[in-house]
PDB file of C-alpha atoms in Angstrom:
ATOM      1  CA  MET A   1     -43.210-300.520 141.555  1.00  0.00           C
ATOM      2  CA  LYS A   2     -41.785-297.037 140.966  1.00  0.00           C
ATOM      3  CA  LYS A   3     -40.589-298.071 137.495  1.00  0.00           C
ATOM      4  CA  ILE A   4     -44.039-299.416 136.584  1.00  0.00           C
ATOM      5  CA  THR A   5     -45.714-296.233 137.804  1.00  0.00           C
ATOM      6  CA  PHE A   6     -43.254-294.129 135.814  1.00  0.00           C
ATOM      7  CA  LEU A   7     -43.853-296.161 132.661  1.00  0.00           C
ATOM      8  CA  PHE A   8     -47.635-295.862 133.120  1.00  0.00           C
ATOM      9  CA  ILE A   9     -47.409-292.078 133.465  1.00  0.00           C
ATOM     10  CA  MET A  10     -45.221-291.874 130.365  1.00  0.00           C
ATOM     11  CA  MET A  11     -47.669-293.995 128.363  1.00  0.00           C
ATOM     12  CA  VAL A  12     -50.659-291.852 129.431  1.00  0.00           C
ATOM     13  CA  SER A  13     -48.723-288.687 128.638  1.00  0.00           C
ATOM     14  CA  GLY A  14     -47.778-290.055 125.229  1.00  0.00           C
ATOM     15  CA  LEU A  15     -51.377-290.936 124.416  1.00  0.00           C
ATOM     16  CA  SER A  16     -52.560-287.511 125.576  1.00  0.00           C
ATOM     17  CA  LEU A  17     -49.988-285.696 123.466  1.00  0.00           C
ATOM     18  CA  ALA A  18     -50.879-287.809 120.435  1.00  0.00           C
ATOM     19  CA  GLN A  19     -54.462-286.555 120.637  1.00  0.00           C
ATOM     20  CA  VAL A  20     -53.598-282.867 120.941  1.00  0.00           C
ATOM     21  CA  THR A  21     -54.811-280.744 118.010  1.00  0.00           C
ATOM     22  CA  PHE A  22     -54.194-277.106 117.129  1.00  0.00           C
ATOM     23  CA  ASN A  23     -56.683-275.055 115.118  1.00  0.00           C
ATOM     24  CA  PRO A  24     -56.344-271.322 114.424  1.00  0.00           C
ATOM     25  CA  GLY A  25     -59.408-269.141 114.235  1.00  0.00           C
ATOM     26  CA  ILE A  26     -60.891-265.665 114.172  1.00  0.00           C
ATOM     27  CA  ARG A  27     -63.488-263.959 116.364  1.00  0.00           C
ATOM     28  CA  ALA A  28     -65.417-260.708 115.949  1.00  0.00           C
ATOM     29  CA  GLY A  29     -68.445-258.961 117.348  1.00  0.00           C
ATOM     30  CA  ALA A  30     -69.875-256.088 119.349  1.00  0.00           C
ATOM     31  CA  ASN A  31     -68.644-254.536 122.595  1.00  0.00           C
ATOM     32  CA  PHE A  32     -71.015-253.009 125.140  1.00  0.00           C
ATOM     33  CA  SER A  33     -68.663-251.290 127.568  1.00  0.00           C
ATOM     34  CA  HIS A  34     -68.604-248.758 130.358  1.00  0.00           C
ATOM     35  CA  PHE A  35     -66.478-247.619 133.277  1.00  0.00           C
ATOM     36  CA  THR A  36     -67.397-248.711 136.790  1.00  0.00           C
ATOM     37  CA  ASN A  37     -68.596-246.406 139.570  1.00  0.00           C
ATOM     38  CA  LYS A  38     -70.138-242.966 139.511  1.00  0.00           C
ATOM     39  CA  ALA A  39     -67.866-239.933 139.706  1.00  0.00           C
ATOM     40  CA  GLN A  40     -68.762-238.407 143.046  1.00  0.00           C
ATOM     41  CA  TRP A  41     -67.421-235.295 144.729  1.00  0.00           C
ATOM     42  CA  TYR A  42     -68.473-232.635 147.196  1.00  0.00           C
ATOM     43  CA  SER A  43     -69.138-229.186 145.783  1.00  0.00           C
ATOM     44  CA  TYR A  44     -68.292-227.458 149.039  1.00  0.00           C
ATOM     45  CA  LEU A  45     -64.796-229.000 148.972  1.00  0.00           C
ATOM     46  CA  ASP A  46     -64.034-228.820 145.253  1.00  0.00           C
ATOM     47  CA  PHE A  47     -64.841-226.694 142.259  1.00  0.00           C
ATOM     48  CA  ASP A  48     -68.460-227.243 141.217  1.00  0.00           C
ATOM     49  CA  TYR A  49     -68.321-227.894 137.461  1.00  0.00           C
ATOM     50  CA  SER A  50     -72.104-227.906 137.071  1.00  0.00           C
ATOM     51  CA  GLY A  51     -72.889-224.580 138.722  1.00  0.00           C
ATOM     52  CA  ASN A  52     -75.238-226.224 141.235  1.00  0.00           C
ATOM     53  CA  ASN A  53     -75.076-228.373 144.333  1.00  0.00           C
ATOM     54  CA  ASP A  54     -76.393-231.512 142.640  1.00  0.00           C
ATOM     55  CA  ALA A  55     -73.536-232.271 140.249  1.00  0.00           C
ATOM     56  CA  ARG A  56     -73.419-235.862 138.993  1.00  0.00           C
ATOM     57  CA  MET A  57     -71.624-238.056 136.446  1.00  0.00           C
ATOM     58  CA  GLU A  58     -72.490-241.629 135.456  1.00  0.00           C
ATOM     59  CA  PHE A  59     -70.932-243.915 132.847  1.00  0.00           C
ATOM     60  CA  ARG A  60     -73.349-245.534 130.389  1.00  0.00           C
ATOM     61  CA  ASN A  61     -72.785-248.268 127.811  1.00  0.00           C
ATOM     62  CA  LYS A  62     -70.805-247.464 124.692  1.00  0.00           C
ATOM     63  CA  THR A  63     -71.322-249.785 121.695  1.00  0.00           C
ATOM     64  CA  ASP A  64     -68.300-250.631 119.553  1.00  0.00           C
ATOM     65  CA  VAL A  65     -66.447-253.608 118.039  1.00  0.00           C
ATOM     66  CA  TYR A  66     -63.812-256.245 118.765  1.00  0.00           C
ATOM     67  CA  LEU A  67     -61.897-258.646 116.526  1.00  0.00           C
ATOM     68  CA  GLY A  68     -59.166-261.155 117.172  1.00  0.00           C
ATOM     69  CA  LEU A  69     -57.070-264.174 116.289  1.00  0.00           C
ATOM     70  CA  THR A  70     -57.293-267.403 118.274  1.00  0.00           C
ATOM     71  CA  GLY A  71     -55.327-270.628 118.568  1.00  0.00           C
ATOM     72  CA  ASN A  72     -57.393-273.505 119.922  1.00  0.00           C
ATOM     73  CA  ILE A  73     -55.176-276.195 121.489  1.00  0.00           C
ATOM     74  CA  ARG A  74     -57.483-279.160 122.116  1.00  0.00           C
ATOM     75  CA  PHE A  75     -56.011-281.440 124.779  1.00  0.00           C
ATOM     76  CA  ALA A  76     -59.095-283.590 125.237  1.00  0.00           C
ATOM     77  CA  ARG A  77     -62.669-283.906 124.019  1.00  0.00           C
ATOM     78  CA  PHE A  78     -63.844-281.735 126.904  1.00  0.00           C
ATOM     79  CA  TYR A  79     -60.962-279.244 127.291  1.00  0.00           C
ATOM     80  CA  ALA A  80     -58.932-276.786 125.217  1.00  0.00           C
ATOM     81  CA  LEU A  81     -56.534-273.950 125.970  1.00  0.00           C
ATOM     82  CA  GLN A  82     -57.071-270.988 123.631  1.00  0.00           C
ATOM     83  CA  PRO A  83     -54.519-268.155 123.467  1.00  0.00           C
ATOM     84  CA  GLU A  84     -55.932-265.013 121.807  1.00  0.00           C
ATOM     85  CA  ILE A  85     -54.778-261.678 120.427  1.00  0.00           C
ATOM     86  CA  ASN A  86     -57.618-259.171 120.195  1.00  0.00           C
ATOM     87  CA  TYR A  87     -58.258-255.570 119.237  1.00  0.00           C
ATOM     88  CA  SER A  88     -61.056-254.155 121.363  1.00  0.00           C
ATOM     89  CA  ARG A  89     -62.640-250.678 121.236  1.00  0.00           C
ATOM     90  CA  GLN A  90     -64.078-249.901 124.667  1.00  0.00           C
ATOM     91  CA  GLY A  91     -64.969-246.875 126.774  1.00  0.00           C
ATOM     92  CA  ALA A  92     -68.164-245.238 128.011  1.00  0.00           C
ATOM     93  CA  LYS A  93     -70.780-242.558 127.354  1.00  0.00           C
ATOM     94  CA  LEU A  94     -71.212-239.772 129.885  1.00  0.00           C
ATOM     95  CA  ASP A  95     -74.573-239.141 131.526  1.00  0.00           C
ATOM     96  CA  THR A  96     -73.977-235.925 133.465  1.00  0.00           C
ATOM     97  CA  ASN A  97     -75.177-232.414 134.178  1.00  0.00           C
ATOM     98  CA  ILE A  98     -71.635-231.009 134.149  1.00  0.00           C
ATOM     99  CA  ASN A  99     -71.559-228.173 131.617  1.00  0.00           C
ATOM    100  CA  ASN A 100     -71.521-229.553 128.039  1.00  0.00           C
ATOM    101  CA  TRP A 101     -70.098-232.994 128.851  1.00  0.00           C
ATOM    102  CA  ASN A 102     -73.420-234.848 128.682  1.00  0.00           C
ATOM    103  CA  GLY A 103     -73.510-237.477 125.929  1.00  0.00           C
ATOM    104  CA  GLN A 104     -69.785-237.273 125.292  1.00  0.00           C
ATOM    105  CA  THR A 105     -68.146-240.545 124.268  1.00  0.00           C
ATOM    106  CA  LEU A 106     -64.933-241.687 125.956  1.00  0.00           C
ATOM    107  CA  THR A 107     -62.988-244.189 123.840  1.00  0.00           C
ATOM    108  CA  ALA A 108     -60.279-246.566 125.059  1.00  0.00           C
ATOM    109  CA  SER A 109     -58.935-248.994 122.448  1.00  0.00           C
ATOM    110  CA  TYR A 110     -56.802-251.953 123.485  1.00  0.00           C
ATOM    111  CA  VAL A 111     -54.660-254.721 122.058  1.00  0.00           C
ATOM    112  CA  SER A 112     -55.203-257.616 124.426  1.00  0.00           C
ATOM    113  CA  PHE A 113     -53.657-260.994 125.100  1.00  0.00           C
ATOM    114  CA  GLN A 114     -55.980-263.586 126.614  1.00  0.00           C
ATOM    115  CA  LEU A 115     -55.414-267.152 127.777  1.00  0.00           C
ATOM    116  CA  VAL A 116     -58.838-268.789 127.705  1.00  0.00           C
ATOM    117  CA  ASN A 117     -59.679-272.168 129.248  1.00  0.00           C
ATOM    118  CA  LYS A 118     -62.563-273.783 127.346  1.00  0.00           C
ATOM    119  CA  PHE A 119     -64.644-276.663 128.689  1.00  0.00           C
ATOM    120  CA  TYR A 120     -66.892-278.447 126.171  1.00  0.00           C
ATOM    121  CA  PHE A 121     -70.292-280.054 126.720  1.00  0.00           C
ATOM    122  CA  ASN A 122     -71.225-281.388 123.275  1.00  0.00           C
ATOM    123  CA  LYS A 123     -71.802-278.208 121.207  1.00  0.00           C
ATOM    124  CA  PHE A 124     -71.792-275.905 124.218  1.00  0.00           C
ATOM    125  CA  ASN A 125     -68.699-274.550 125.891  1.00  0.00           C
ATOM    126  CA  ILE A 126     -67.950-272.372 128.883  1.00  0.00           C
ATOM    127  CA  HIS A 127     -64.696-270.470 129.108  1.00  0.00           C
ATOM    128  CA  PHE A 128     -62.691-268.194 131.356  1.00  0.00           C
ATOM    129  CA  GLY A 129     -59.180-266.868 131.752  1.00  0.00           C
ATOM    130  CA  PRO A 130     -56.903-263.906 132.432  1.00  0.00           C
ATOM    131  CA  THR A 131     -56.442-260.966 130.076  1.00  0.00           C
ATOM    132  CA  LEU A 132     -53.632-258.451 129.688  1.00  0.00           C
ATOM    133  CA  GLU A 133     -54.497-255.308 127.696  1.00  0.00           C
ATOM    134  CA  PHE A 134     -52.386-252.472 126.322  1.00  0.00           C
ATOM    135  CA  LEU A 135     -53.987-249.113 125.552  1.00  0.00           C
ATOM    136  CA  VAL A 136     -53.307-248.028 121.960  1.00  0.00           C
ATOM    137  CA  GLU A 137     -55.839-245.186 121.599  1.00  0.00           C
ATOM    138  CA  GLN A 138     -57.761-242.827 123.873  1.00  0.00           C
ATOM    139  CA  LYS A 139     -60.242-240.087 123.016  1.00  0.00           C
ATOM    140  CA  ASN A 140     -61.901-237.363 125.134  1.00  0.00           C
ATOM    141  CA  PHE A 141     -60.173-238.350 128.370  1.00  0.00           C
ATOM    142  CA  ASP A 142     -56.731-238.903 129.886  1.00  0.00           C
ATOM    143  CA  ALA A 143     -56.209-242.531 130.851  1.00  0.00           C
ATOM    144  CA  SER A 144     -54.816-243.222 134.302  1.00  0.00           C
ATOM    145  CA  ASN A 145     -53.001-246.369 133.135  1.00  0.00           C
ATOM    146  CA  GLU A 146     -51.975-247.724 129.761  1.00  0.00           C
ATOM    147  CA  VAL A 147     -52.042-251.363 130.894  1.00  0.00           C
ATOM    148  CA  ASP A 148     -55.067-253.245 132.211  1.00  0.00           C
ATOM    149  CA  LEU A 149     -55.114-256.652 133.881  1.00  0.00           C
ATOM    150  CA  GLY A 150     -58.421-258.467 134.130  1.00  0.00           C
ATOM    151  CA  ILE A 151     -60.437-261.625 133.714  1.00  0.00           C
ATOM    152  CA  THR A 152     -62.924-262.801 131.114  1.00  0.00           C
ATOM    153  CA  ALA A 153     -65.668-265.420 131.327  1.00  0.00           C
ATOM    154  CA  GLY A 154     -68.396-266.542 128.976  1.00  0.00           C
ATOM    155  CA  ALA A 155     -70.110-269.252 126.958  1.00  0.00           C
ATOM    156  CA  GLY A 156     -70.240-270.373 123.345  1.00  0.00           C
ATOM    157  CA  PHE A 157     -72.210-272.634 121.030  1.00  0.00           C
ATOM    158  CA  ASP A 158     -70.855-274.477 117.970  1.00  0.00           C
ATOM    159  CA  ILE A 159     -73.445-274.083 115.209  1.00  0.00           C
ATOM    160  CA  THR A 160     -71.255-276.112 112.829  1.00  0.00           C
ATOM    161  CA  GLU A 161     -67.887-277.814 113.159  1.00  0.00           C
ATOM    162  CA  HIS A 162     -66.151-274.516 112.378  1.00  0.00           C
ATOM    163  CA  PHE A 163     -68.628-271.725 113.111  1.00  0.00           C
ATOM    164  CA  GLY A 164     -70.148-270.638 116.431  1.00  0.00           C
ATOM    165  CA  VAL A 165     -71.527-267.819 118.562  1.00  0.00           C
ATOM    166  CA  GLU A 166     -70.243-266.551 121.897  1.00  0.00           C
ATOM    167  CA  ALA A 167     -70.951-264.124 124.725  1.00  0.00           C
ATOM    168  CA  ARG A 168     -68.457-262.899 127.311  1.00  0.00           C
ATOM    169  CA  VAL A 169     -68.002-260.508 130.188  1.00  0.00           C
ATOM    170  CA  LYS A 170     -64.590-258.941 130.656  1.00  0.00           C
ATOM    171  CA  LYS A 171     -63.667-257.092 133.871  1.00  0.00           C
ATOM    172  CA  GLY A 172     -60.550-254.988 134.323  1.00  0.00           C
ATOM    173  CA  PHE A 173     -58.945-254.476 137.719  1.00  0.00           C
ATOM    174  CA  VAL A 174     -56.625-251.543 136.973  1.00  0.00           C
ATOM    175  CA  PRO A 175     -58.175-248.024 137.019  1.00  0.00           C
ATOM    176  CA  VAL A 176     -58.438-246.608 133.501  1.00  0.00           C
ATOM    177  CA  TYR A 177     -59.918-243.245 134.487  1.00  0.00           C
ATOM    178  CA  SER A 178     -59.542-241.373 137.773  1.00  0.00           C
ATOM    179  CA  PHE A 179     -62.010-238.503 138.017  1.00  0.00           C
ATOM    180  CA  TYR A 180     -62.626-238.086 141.770  1.00  0.00           C
ATOM    181  CA  ASN A 181     -62.897-241.886 141.957  1.00  0.00           C
ATOM    182  CA  ASP A 182     -61.089-244.792 140.301  1.00  0.00           C
ATOM    183  CA  HIS A 183     -63.001-246.231 137.346  1.00  0.00           C
ATOM    184  CA  SER A 184     -62.133-249.535 135.665  1.00  0.00           C
ATOM    185  CA  ASN A 185     -63.266-251.283 132.490  1.00  0.00           C
ATOM    186  CA  ILE A 186     -66.211-253.631 132.238  1.00  0.00           C
ATOM    187  CA  THR A 187     -67.213-254.998 128.829  1.00  0.00           C
ATOM    188  CA  PHE A 188     -69.892-257.369 127.579  1.00  0.00           C
ATOM    189  CA  GLN A 189     -69.061-258.997 124.236  1.00  0.00           C
ATOM    190  CA  ALA A 190     -71.412-260.769 121.836  1.00  0.00           C
ATOM    191  CA  GLY A 191     -70.123-262.158 118.562  1.00  0.00           C
ATOM    192  CA  VAL A 192     -69.112-265.062 116.364  1.00  0.00           C
ATOM    193  CA  TYR A 193     -66.039-267.210 115.834  1.00  0.00           C
ATOM    194  CA  TYR A 194     -64.697-269.350 113.016  1.00  0.00           C
ATOM    195  CA  THR A 195     -62.127-272.120 113.500  1.00  0.00           C
ATOM    196  CA  PHE A 196     -59.956-273.441 110.670  1.00  0.00           C
ATOM    197  CA  THR A 197     -58.932-277.096 110.488  1.00  0.00           C
ATOM    198  CA  LEU A 198     -55.270-277.639 109.678  1.00  0.00           C
ATOM    199  CA  LYS A 199     -54.479-280.385 107.203  1.00  0.00           C
ATOM    200  CA  LYS A 200     -52.514-283.296 108.628  1.00  0.00           C
TER     201      LYS A 200
END
C-alpha cells in the first residue's frame, strides 16, 4: 500500500511539474506614498520648533513612480508564484506649521525584492506576499533604517494574454523616519504589467 501511495504521489508531482511555465515580465506605474502617524511632541518638554503651543506635523501623499522585473512561475491554472525586483520612489509631503518645513517633500527610494503569490479567477487575479526593501536614496530627511520589511497585497486584471492593469497596497513594518514618533512606509501602487511568452 505504501509503495502504491508513493507511486501515486510521484505521478501527480510529475504531471504538476510538466505543466509548470515560466514567463518574465515588466511592471510600471505610479506610487502614492506617505509615512504613518503624526509627529507629536509636547512643547513644554521639548524645543518648540513652531514658536507656538500648537505645533503639528502630518505626512501627506507623495506621488512618484515604480518599475520592476517579474518572473511568473505558473504552477496551475489558478496559481502562480511571482518573484519581483522593483525600483520604487516613495516618501511623503509635509503638512506642518513648523517654520519653513510646510510642503517639503521627503524622498525615500528603494530597490525591493518581492515574492508574490497570485491566485487567478479567469482574467482577474488577487495577490499578496512579503517584500524586502533596501534604501538607495534619501532626500530632505535622515532615514532611521536602510532596510524595510513589509507585505504587499492587491489585485490585477488581464486585458489581453500579455497585458494587464494592477493595484496594490504595500505596508512597511520597520520605522523609516523617527521624529518624536516612529514612522513607517505605506504605499498605494497603480500601474500596468506586460508578460512575455518564452518560446518552447
